[in-house]
Amino acid sequence: MGTYVIGDVQGCHDSLLALVQKICFRPSRDRLWFVGDIVNRGPKSLETLRAIRGLGVSATVVLGNHDLYLLMVAAGWPKRGKDDTIQLILDAPDADQLLDWLASRPLMHVEGRFAMVHAGLLAQWTIPQARELAAEVESVLQGPSRQAFLADLAGNAPAKWSDKLKGQDRLRCIVNAMTRMRFCSPEGLMEFKHKGPPSNAPDGAVPWFSVPKRRHAGYTILAGHWSALGLCIEPGFVGLDTGCLWGGKLTAYRLEDGEVFQVNAAESTK
């Protein structure tokens, strides 16, 4: 049995098929974990969503910012631009089933000493606390307030966590940390403008996984979201967004032994 953690697919269905073939994936034996952003901007978002949903219990998916964006547009949020590739999902005859399935995915998955989240975790969160906070968001996404929550999800504020946060501000801060964060200050102030490599960190900020005295130390955090970071394997952190969407590679990391599997991007986004 193998557990393979796969980086941001973003609708690159052909690349996903090639990677699944390379690892000789068998649903009866193996499991696939997806770090989020399974849809959007790549050419085959509908096929990707259907394929991953079709894996059933063999697939574990956490929500990324592009997955949430799809749900936001479905709830009435205006589309951002012409590089979106989600319209075929919205027009599909099985759109309701696909969207309900996506909304039922967790924001964070914890198993043993591994924790998977799309972007990152704030240093002051323990893993049990972070999992409880993720569950707060999941409860709203899976309940009758989903549309109202998604309609007011966009925005960068509040950019710093406090246990005193309530309501939509609390939920937005949780979502932004877990699905959008790259850089933050050592005091936990999140910075959302910069997307480049760690060497281009804005003044006063560091990569979230470099903040000292992180309370989730002792776990290995598995994440994606940061294509400029590329494959990054260090104690306590594995970053798996290797830019397949941009012509890079799609990467899988096997939990049992740390072996890395990669395929070149199989499709062009142009």
PDB file of C-alpha atoms in Angstrom:
ATOM      1  CA  MET A   1       0.000   0.000   0.000  1.00  0.00           C
ATOM      2  CA  GLY A   2       1.236   3.472  -0.885  1.00  0.00           C
ATOM      3  CA  THR A   3      -0.047   6.932   0.025  1.00  0.00           C
ATOM      4  CA  TYR A   4       0.861   9.467  -2.652  1.00  0.00           C
ATOM      5  CA  VAL A   5       0.467  13.189  -1.997  1.00  0.00           C
ATOM      6  CA  ILE A   6      -0.055  15.067  -5.268  1.00  0.00           C
ATOM      7  CA  GLY A   7       0.625  18.751  -5.887  1.00  0.00           C
ATOM      8  CA  ASP A   8      -1.649  21.328  -7.505  1.00  0.00           C
ATOM      9  CA  VAL A   9      -3.378  19.767 -10.535  1.00  0.00           C
ATOM     10  CA  GLN A  10      -5.436  22.826 -11.563  1.00  0.00           C
ATOM     11  CA  GLY A  11      -7.298  21.094 -14.340  1.00  0.00           C
ATOM     12  CA  CYS A  12      -4.244  19.432 -15.906  1.00  0.00           C
ATOM     13  CA  HIS A  13      -6.068  16.147 -16.382  1.00  0.00           C
ATOM     14  CA  ASP A  14      -3.658  14.571 -18.856  1.00  0.00           C
ATOM     15  CA  SER A  15      -0.709  15.236 -16.555  1.00  0.00           C
ATOM     16  CA  LEU A  16      -2.618  13.641 -13.678  1.00  0.00           C
ATOM     17  CA  LEU A  17      -3.299  10.537 -15.752  1.00  0.00           C
ATOM     18  CA  ALA A  18       0.390  10.309 -16.647  1.00  0.00           C
ATOM     19  CA  LEU A  19       1.420  10.622 -12.997  1.00  0.00           C
ATOM     20  CA  VAL A  20      -1.113   8.036 -11.844  1.00  0.00           C
ATOM     21  CA  GLN A  21       0.238   5.668 -14.477  1.00  0.00           C
ATOM     22  CA  LYS A  22       3.835   6.322 -13.425  1.00  0.00           C
ATOM     23  CA  ILE A  23       3.195   5.387  -9.803  1.00  0.00           C
ATOM     24  CA  CYS A  24       1.225   2.295 -10.915  1.00  0.00           C
ATOM     25  CA  PHE A  25      -1.731   3.421  -8.812  1.00  0.00           C
ATOM     26  CA  ARG A  26      -4.249   0.749  -7.844  1.00  0.00           C
ATOM     27  CA  PRO A  27      -7.389   1.943  -6.006  1.00  0.00           C
ATOM     28  CA  SER A  28      -7.660  -1.325  -4.096  1.00  0.00           C
ATOM     29  CA  ARG A  29      -4.151  -0.899  -2.699  1.00  0.00           C
ATOM     30  CA  ASP A  30      -3.079   2.744  -2.806  1.00  0.00           C
ATOM     31  CA  ARG A  31      -4.382   6.141  -1.796  1.00  0.00           C
ATOM     32  CA  LEU A  32      -4.037   9.547  -3.417  1.00  0.00           C
ATOM     33  CA  TRP A  33      -3.948  12.725  -1.358  1.00  0.00           C
ATOM     34  CA  PHE A  34      -4.471  16.019  -3.183  1.00  0.00           C
ATOM     35  CA  VAL A  35      -3.178  19.270  -1.671  1.00  0.00           C
ATOM     36  CA  GLY A  36      -5.973  21.342  -3.223  1.00  0.00           C
ATOM     37  CA  ASP A  37      -6.452  23.474  -6.328  1.00  0.00           C
ATOM     38  CA  ILE A  38      -7.629  20.513  -8.329  1.00  0.00           C
ATOM     39  CA  VAL A  39      -9.442  22.857 -10.756  1.00  0.00           C
ATOM     40  CA  ASN A  40      -9.115  26.113 -12.696  1.00  0.00           C
ATOM     41  CA  ARG A  41      -6.786  27.641 -15.264  1.00  0.00           C
ATOM     42  CA  GLY A  42      -5.796  24.257 -16.676  1.00  0.00           C
ATOM     43  CA  PRO A  43      -7.630  23.072 -19.817  1.00  0.00           C
ATOM     44  CA  LYS A  44      -9.610  20.160 -18.372  1.00  0.00           C
ATOM     45  CA  SER A  45     -11.052  21.208 -15.040  1.00  0.00           C
ATOM     46  CA  LEU A  46     -14.328  19.343 -15.557  1.00  0.00           C
ATOM     47  CA  GLU A  47     -12.586  16.085 -16.448  1.00  0.00           C
ATOM     48  CA  THR A  48     -10.233  16.474 -13.491  1.00  0.00           C
ATOM     49  CA  LEU A  49     -13.024  17.080 -11.013  1.00  0.00           C
ATOM     50  CA  ARG A  50     -15.021  14.116 -12.278  1.00  0.00           C
ATOM     51  CA  ALA A  51     -11.989  11.839 -12.248  1.00  0.00           C
ATOM     52  CA  ILE A  52     -10.950  12.664  -8.684  1.00  0.00           C
ATOM     53  CA  ARG A  53     -14.511  12.435  -7.405  1.00  0.00           C
ATOM     54  CA  GLY A  54     -14.764   9.071  -9.141  1.00  0.00           C
ATOM     55  CA  LEU A  55     -11.889   7.706  -7.062  1.00  0.00           C
ATOM     56  CA  GLY A  56     -14.186   7.526  -4.049  1.00  0.00           C
ATOM     57  CA  VAL A  57     -12.494   6.632  -0.774  1.00  0.00           C
ATOM     58  CA  SER A  58      -9.157   6.186  -2.550  1.00  0.00           C
ATOM     59  CA  ALA A  59      -8.825   9.970  -2.796  1.00  0.00           C
ATOM     60  CA  THR A  60      -8.446  12.526  -0.015  1.00  0.00           C
ATOM     61  CA  VAL A  61      -8.768  16.141  -1.140  1.00  0.00           C
ATOM     62  CA  VAL A  62      -8.328  19.356   0.829  1.00  0.00           C
ATOM     63  CA  LEU A  63      -9.751  22.586  -0.530  1.00  0.00           C
ATOM     64  CA  GLY A  64      -7.507  25.145  -2.214  1.00  0.00           C
ATOM     65  CA  ASN A  65      -8.201  28.755  -3.085  1.00  0.00           C
ATOM     66  CA  HIS A  66      -9.170  27.886  -6.668  1.00  0.00           C
ATOM     67  CA  ASP A  67     -11.576  25.196  -5.491  1.00  0.00           C
ATOM     68  CA  LEU A  68     -13.215  27.722  -3.172  1.00  0.00           C
ATOM     69  CA  TYR A  69     -13.290  30.244  -6.003  1.00  0.00           C
ATOM     70  CA  LEU A  70     -15.294  27.795  -8.094  1.00  0.00           C
ATOM     71  CA  LEU A  71     -17.786  27.439  -5.240  1.00  0.00           C
ATOM     72  CA  MET A  72     -17.913  31.237  -4.866  1.00  0.00           C
ATOM     73  CA  VAL A  73     -18.715  31.746  -8.551  1.00  0.00           C
ATOM     74  CA  ALA A  74     -21.377  29.049  -8.347  1.00  0.00           C
ATOM     75  CA  ALA A  75     -22.879  31.000  -5.433  1.00  0.00           C
ATOM     76  CA  GLY A  76     -23.015  34.214  -7.481  1.00  0.00           C
ATOM     77  CA  TRP A  77     -19.563  35.771  -7.148  1.00  0.00           C
ATOM     78  CA  PRO A  78     -18.410  37.433 -10.426  1.00  0.00           C
ATOM     79  CA  LYS A  79     -15.738  35.620 -12.386  1.00  0.00           C
ATOM     80  CA  ARG A  80     -12.276  37.186 -12.243  1.00  0.00           C
ATOM     81  CA  GLY A  81     -10.968  36.866 -15.758  1.00  0.00           C
ATOM     82  CA  LYS A  82     -10.570  35.047 -19.027  1.00  0.00           C
ATOM     83  CA  ASP A  83      -7.969  32.605 -17.656  1.00  0.00           C
ATOM     84  CA  ASP A  84     -10.657  30.800 -15.646  1.00  0.00           C
ATOM     85  CA  THR A  85     -11.574  27.321 -16.873  1.00  0.00           C
ATOM     86  CA  ILE A  86     -14.535  26.587 -14.615  1.00  0.00           C
ATOM     87  CA  GLN A  87     -17.464  27.424 -16.889  1.00  0.00           C
ATOM     88  CA  LEU A  88     -17.732  23.890 -18.251  1.00  0.00           C
ATOM     89  CA  ILE A  89     -18.157  22.678 -14.675  1.00  0.00           C
ATOM     90  CA  LEU A  90     -20.911  25.203 -14.013  1.00  0.00           C
ATOM     91  CA  ASP A  91     -22.673  24.199 -17.244  1.00  0.00           C
ATOM     92  CA  ALA A  92     -22.291  20.442 -16.767  1.00  0.00           C
ATOM     93  CA  PRO A  93     -25.417  18.304 -16.258  1.00  0.00           C
ATOM     94  CA  ASP A  94     -23.881  16.942 -13.060  1.00  0.00           C
ATOM     95  CA  ALA A  95     -22.776  20.373 -11.792  1.00  0.00           C
ATOM     96  CA  ASP A  96     -24.833  20.228  -8.609  1.00  0.00           C
ATOM     97  CA  GLN A  97     -23.409  16.860  -7.617  1.00  0.00           C
ATOM     98  CA  LEU A  98     -19.848  17.959  -8.403  1.00  0.00           C
ATOM     99  CA  LEU A  99     -20.167  21.201  -6.461  1.00  0.00           C
ATOM    100  CA  ASP A 100     -21.795  19.516  -3.467  1.00  0.00           C
ATOM    101  CA  TRP A 101     -19.006  16.946  -3.428  1.00  0.00           C
ATOM    102  CA  LEU A 102     -16.363  19.670  -3.588  1.00  0.00           C
ATOM    103  CA  ALA A 103     -18.006  21.652  -0.793  1.00  0.00           C
ATOM    104  CA  SER A 104     -17.924  18.548   1.389  1.00  0.00           C
ATOM    105  CA  ARG A 105     -14.118  18.249   1.165  1.00  0.00           C
ATOM    106  CA  PRO A 106     -12.119  19.211   4.277  1.00  0.00           C
ATOM    107  CA  LEU A 107      -9.936  22.276   4.628  1.00  0.00           C
ATOM    108  CA  MET A 108      -7.291  20.220   6.420  1.00  0.00           C
ATOM    109  CA  HIS A 109      -6.517  16.513   6.768  1.00  0.00           C
ATOM    110  CA  VAL A 110      -4.520  15.001   9.620  1.00  0.00           C
ATOM    111  CA  GLU A 111      -3.306  11.419   9.773  1.00  0.00           C
ATOM    112  CA  GLY A 112      -0.597  10.204  12.111  1.00  0.00           C
ATOM    113  CA  ARG A 113       2.176  12.800  12.138  1.00  0.00           C
ATOM    114  CA  PHE A 114       1.177  14.237   8.755  1.00  0.00           C
ATOM    115  CA  ALA A 115      -1.091  17.235   8.215  1.00  0.00           C
ATOM    116  CA  MET A 116      -2.192  18.276   4.733  1.00  0.00           C
ATOM    117  CA  VAL A 117      -3.417  21.777   3.940  1.00  0.00           C
ATOM    118  CA  HIS A 118      -3.371  23.761   0.716  1.00  0.00           C
ATOM    119  CA  ALA A 119      -1.252  26.777   1.699  1.00  0.00           C
ATOM    120  CA  GLY A 120      -0.073  26.769   5.295  1.00  0.00           C
ATOM    121  CA  LEU A 121      -0.672  27.049   9.026  1.00  0.00           C
ATOM    122  CA  LEU A 122      -0.049  29.953  11.349  1.00  0.00           C
ATOM    123  CA  ALA A 123       2.723  29.397  13.872  1.00  0.00           C
ATOM    124  CA  GLN A 124       0.495  29.860  16.921  1.00  0.00           C
ATOM    125  CA  TRP A 125      -1.802  26.999  15.938  1.00  0.00           C
ATOM    126  CA  THR A 126      -1.274  23.516  17.255  1.00  0.00           C
ATOM    127  CA  ILE A 127      -2.408  20.732  14.940  1.00  0.00           C
ATOM    128  CA  PRO A 128      -5.472  19.865  17.085  1.00  0.00           C
ATOM    129  CA  GLN A 129      -6.437  23.548  17.207  1.00  0.00           C
ATOM    130  CA  ALA A 130      -5.963  23.989  13.460  1.00  0.00           C
ATOM    131  CA  ARG A 131      -8.086  20.933  12.784  1.00  0.00           C
ATOM    132  CA  GLU A 132     -10.861  22.350  14.994  1.00  0.00           C
ATOM    133  CA  LEU A 133     -10.672  25.687  13.170  1.00  0.00           C
ATOM    134  CA  ALA A 134     -10.858  23.936   9.803  1.00  0.00           C
ATOM    135  CA  ALA A 135     -13.945  22.099  11.035  1.00  0.00           C
ATOM    136  CA  GLU A 136     -15.643  25.441  11.757  1.00  0.00           C
ATOM    137  CA  VAL A 137     -15.314  26.368   8.084  1.00  0.00           C
ATOM    138  CA  GLU A 138     -16.324  22.914   6.895  1.00  0.00           C
ATOM    139  CA  SER A 139     -19.488  23.029   8.979  1.00  0.00           C
ATOM    140  CA  VAL A 140     -20.587  26.254   7.262  1.00  0.00           C
ATOM    141  CA  LEU A 141     -19.665  25.005   3.787  1.00  0.00           C
ATOM    142  CA  GLN A 142     -21.741  21.896   4.312  1.00  0.00           C
ATOM    143  CA  GLY A 143     -24.694  23.680   5.880  1.00  0.00           C
ATOM    144  CA  PRO A 144     -27.548  26.006   4.871  1.00  0.00           C
ATOM    145  CA  SER A 145     -25.375  29.148   5.225  1.00  0.00           C
ATOM    146  CA  ARG A 146     -22.949  28.101   2.485  1.00  0.00           C
ATOM    147  CA  GLN A 147     -24.045  30.679  -0.083  1.00  0.00           C
ATOM    148  CA  ALA A 148     -23.963  33.605   2.347  1.00  0.00           C
ATOM    149  CA  PHE A 149     -20.528  32.514   3.613  1.00  0.00           C
ATOM    150  CA  LEU A 150     -19.090  32.269   0.092  1.00  0.00           C
ATOM    151  CA  ALA A 151     -20.607  35.603  -0.954  1.00  0.00           C
ATOM    152  CA  ASP A 152     -18.578  37.392   1.744  1.00  0.00           C
ATOM    153  CA  LEU A 153     -15.424  35.276   1.711  1.00  0.00           C
ATOM    154  CA  ALA A 154     -13.168  37.429  -0.488  1.00  0.00           C
ATOM    155  CA  GLY A 155     -10.744  39.868   1.135  1.00  0.00           C
ATOM    156  CA  ASN A 156      -7.483  40.017   3.091  1.00  0.00           C
ATOM    157  CA  ALA A 157      -8.783  41.184   6.443  1.00  0.00           C
ATOM    158  CA  PRO A 158      -8.268  40.302   9.180  1.00  0.00           C
ATOM    159  CA  ALA A 159      -4.641  39.504   8.321  1.00  0.00           C
ATOM    160  CA  LYS A 160      -3.692  38.337  11.797  1.00  0.00           C
ATOM    161  CA  TRP A 161      -5.250  35.613  13.889  1.00  0.00           C
ATOM    162  CA  SER A 162      -6.833  36.190  17.265  1.00  0.00           C
ATOM    163  CA  ASP A 163      -8.805  33.692  19.295  1.00  0.00           C
ATOM    164  CA  LYS A 164     -11.286  36.524  19.868  1.00  0.00           C
ATOM    165  CA  LEU A 165     -12.271  36.725  16.196  1.00  0.00           C
ATOM    166  CA  LYS A 166     -15.907  35.894  15.539  1.00  0.00           C
ATOM    167  CA  GLY A 167     -18.301  35.358  12.665  1.00  0.00           C
ATOM    168  CA  GLN A 168     -17.240  35.877   9.074  1.00  0.00           C
ATOM    169  CA  ASP A 169     -13.974  37.591  10.056  1.00  0.00           C
ATOM    170  CA  ARG A 170     -12.950  34.482  11.972  1.00  0.00           C
ATOM    171  CA  LEU A 171     -13.848  32.150   9.125  1.00  0.00           C
ATOM    172  CA  ARG A 172     -12.152  34.335   6.491  1.00  0.00           C
ATOM    173  CA  CYS A 173      -8.933  34.461   8.514  1.00  0.00           C
ATOM    174  CA  ILE A 174      -8.890  30.665   8.826  1.00  0.00           C
ATOM    175  CA  VAL A 175      -9.514  30.213   5.100  1.00  0.00           C
ATOM    176  CA  ASN A 176      -6.885  32.777   4.095  1.00  0.00           C
ATOM    177  CA  ALA A 177      -4.211  31.143   6.245  1.00  0.00           C
ATOM    178  CA  MET A 178      -4.973  27.628   5.061  1.00  0.00           C
ATOM    179  CA  THR A 179      -5.545  28.373   1.360  1.00  0.00           C
ATOM    180  CA  ARG A 180      -3.748  31.636   0.454  1.00  0.00           C
ATOM    181  CA  MET A 181      -0.819  32.343   2.791  1.00  0.00           C
ATOM    182  CA  ARG A 182       2.796  32.273   1.619  1.00  0.00           C
ATOM    183  CA  PHE A 183       4.555  34.926   3.685  1.00  0.00           C
ATOM    184  CA  CYS A 184       3.872  36.239   7.162  1.00  0.00           C
ATOM    185  CA  SER A 185       5.721  38.133   9.857  1.00  0.00           C
ATOM    186  CA  PRO A 186       7.198  36.295  12.850  1.00  0.00           C
ATOM    187  CA  GLU A 187       4.271  37.760  14.800  1.00  0.00           C
ATOM    188  CA  GLY A 188       1.758  36.137  12.435  1.00  0.00           C
ATOM    189  CA  LEU A 189       0.710  39.051  10.207  1.00  0.00           C
ATOM    190  CA  MET A 190      -0.108  37.508   6.817  1.00  0.00           C
ATOM    191  CA  GLU A 191       1.067  39.124   3.574  1.00  0.00           C
ATOM    192  CA  PHE A 192      -0.857  38.270   0.394  1.00  0.00           C
ATOM    193  CA  LYS A 193       0.655  40.436  -2.360  1.00  0.00           C
ATOM    194  CA  HIS A 194       3.954  38.656  -2.973  1.00  0.00           C
ATOM    195  CA  LYS A 195       3.997  35.350  -4.878  1.00  0.00           C
ATOM    196  CA  GLY A 196       7.670  35.025  -5.740  1.00  0.00           C
ATOM    197  CA  PRO A 197      10.346  32.771  -4.239  1.00  0.00           C
ATOM    198  CA  PRO A 198      11.390  33.038  -0.593  1.00  0.00           C
ATOM    199  CA  SER A 199      14.438  35.067  -1.616  1.00  0.00           C
ATOM    200  CA  ASN A 200      12.034  37.874  -2.596  1.00  0.00           C
ATOM    201  CA  ALA A 201      10.275  37.980   0.755  1.00  0.00           C
ATOM    202  CA  PRO A 202       8.726  41.378   1.533  1.00  0.00           C
ATOM    203  CA  ASP A 203      10.221  43.433   4.336  1.00  0.00           C
ATOM    204  CA  GLY A 204       9.420  42.020   7.746  1.00  0.00           C
ATOM    205  CA  ALA A 205       8.049  38.745   6.406  1.00  0.00           C
ATOM    206  CA  VAL A 206       9.325  35.189   5.995  1.00  0.00           C
ATOM    207  CA  PRO A 207       7.858  32.010   4.497  1.00  0.00           C
ATOM    208  CA  TRP A 208       5.188  30.804   6.895  1.00  0.00           C
ATOM    209  CA  PHE A 209       7.055  27.524   7.475  1.00  0.00           C
ATOM    210  CA  SER A 210      10.198  29.426   8.532  1.00  0.00           C
ATOM    211  CA  VAL A 211       8.563  31.245  11.432  1.00  0.00           C
ATOM    212  CA  PRO A 212      10.421  30.175  14.612  1.00  0.00           C
ATOM    213  CA  LYS A 213       8.762  28.305  17.467  1.00  0.00           C
ATOM    214  CA  ARG A 214       5.841  27.011  15.416  1.00  0.00           C
ATOM    215  CA  ARG A 215       3.422  25.229  17.730  1.00  0.00           C
ATOM    216  CA  HIS A 216       2.773  22.515  15.126  1.00  0.00           C
ATOM    217  CA  ALA A 217       6.413  21.414  15.121  1.00  0.00           C
ATOM    218  CA  GLY A 218       6.645  17.642  15.316  1.00  0.00           C
ATOM    219  CA  TYR A 219       4.276  17.158  12.394  1.00  0.00           C
ATOM    220  CA  THR A 220       5.133  17.190   8.709  1.00  0.00           C
ATOM    221  CA  ILE A 221       2.959  19.726   6.893  1.00  0.00           C
ATOM    222  CA  LEU A 222       2.128  18.794   3.300  1.00  0.00           C
ATOM    223  CA  ALA A 223       1.110  21.731   1.117  1.00  0.00           C
ATOM    224  CA  GLY A 224       0.990  23.190  -2.383  1.00  0.00           C
ATOM    225  CA  HIS A 225      -0.089  26.652  -3.571  1.00  0.00           C
ATOM    226  CA  TRP A 226       3.405  28.121  -4.083  1.00  0.00           C
ATOM    227  CA  SER A 227       4.689  27.334  -7.562  1.00  0.00           C
ATOM    228  CA  ALA A 228       7.606  29.788  -7.222  1.00  0.00           C
ATOM    229  CA  LEU A 229       8.805  27.728  -4.257  1.00  0.00           C
ATOM    230  CA  GLY A 230       8.791  24.507  -6.265  1.00  0.00           C
ATOM    231  CA  LEU A 231       9.509  21.140  -4.716  1.00  0.00           C
ATOM    232  CA  CYS A 232      10.629  21.803  -1.165  1.00  0.00           C
ATOM    233  CA  ILE A 233      11.416  18.981   1.255  1.00  0.00           C
ATOM    234  CA  GLU A 234      12.776  19.872   4.646  1.00  0.00           C
ATOM    235  CA  PRO A 235      12.160  18.761   8.225  1.00  0.00           C
ATOM    236  CA  GLY A 236       8.522  19.380   9.050  1.00  0.00           C
ATOM    237  CA  PHE A 237       7.480  20.613   5.604  1.00  0.00           C
ATOM    238  CA  VAL A 238       6.910  19.249   2.096  1.00  0.00           C
ATOM    239  CA  GLY A 239       5.889  21.717  -0.634  1.00  0.00           C
ATOM    240  CA  LEU A 240       4.519  20.075  -3.772  1.00  0.00           C
ATOM    241  CA  ASP A 241       3.388  22.775  -6.204  1.00  0.00           C
ATOM    242  CA  THR A 242       5.893  22.302  -9.015  1.00  0.00           C
ATOM    243  CA  GLY A 243       4.111  24.469 -11.574  1.00  0.00           C
ATOM    244  CA  CYS A 244       2.469  21.875 -13.782  1.00  0.00           C
ATOM    245  CA  LEU A 245       0.003  24.540 -14.916  1.00  0.00           C
ATOM    246  CA  TRP A 246       2.868  26.708 -16.113  1.00  0.00           C
ATOM    247  CA  GLY A 247       4.660  23.967 -18.036  1.00  0.00           C
ATOM    248  CA  GLY A 248       6.585  22.557 -15.095  1.00  0.00           C
ATOM    249  CA  LYS A 249       5.978  19.165 -13.505  1.00  0.00           C
ATOM    250  CA  LEU A 250       3.258  17.395 -11.574  1.00  0.00           C
ATOM    251  CA  THR A 251       4.676  15.812  -8.436  1.00  0.00           C
ATOM    252  CA  ALA A 252       3.712  13.013  -6.061  1.00  0.00           C
ATOM    253  CA  TYR A 253       5.395  12.352  -2.714  1.00  0.00           C
ATOM    254  CA  ARG A 254       5.033   8.902  -1.146  1.00  0.00           C
ATOM    255  CA  LEU A 255       4.490   9.170   2.582  1.00  0.00           C
ATOM    256  CA  GLU A 256       5.818   5.754   3.464  1.00  0.00           C
ATOM    257  CA  ASP A 257       9.390   6.374   2.297  1.00  0.00           C
ATOM    258  CA  GLY A 258       9.598   9.938   0.989  1.00  0.00           C
ATOM    259  CA  GLU A 259      10.177   8.932  -2.625  1.00  0.00           C
ATOM    260  CA  VAL A 260       9.294  11.579  -5.201  1.00  0.00           C
ATOM    261  CA  PHE A 261       7.616  10.874  -8.551  1.00  0.00           C
ATOM    262  CA  GLN A 262       7.276  13.492 -11.276  1.00  0.00           C
ATOM    263  CA  VAL A 263       5.952  13.844 -14.821  1.00  0.00           C
ATOM    264  CA  ASN A 264       6.383  16.728 -17.216  1.00  0.00           C
ATOM    265  CA  ALA A 265       3.331  18.851 -17.941  1.00  0.00           C
ATOM    266  CA  ALA A 266       1.327  17.053 -20.604  1.00  0.00           C
ATOM    267  CA  GLU A 267      -0.825  19.949 -21.770  1.00  0.00           C
ATOM    268  CA  SER A 268      -0.450  23.583 -22.652  1.00  0.00           C
ATOM    269  CA  THR A 269      -2.595  26.186 -20.931  1.00  0.00           C
ATOM    270  CA  LYS A 270      -2.486  28.501 -23.944  1.00  0.00           C
TER     271      LYS A 270
END
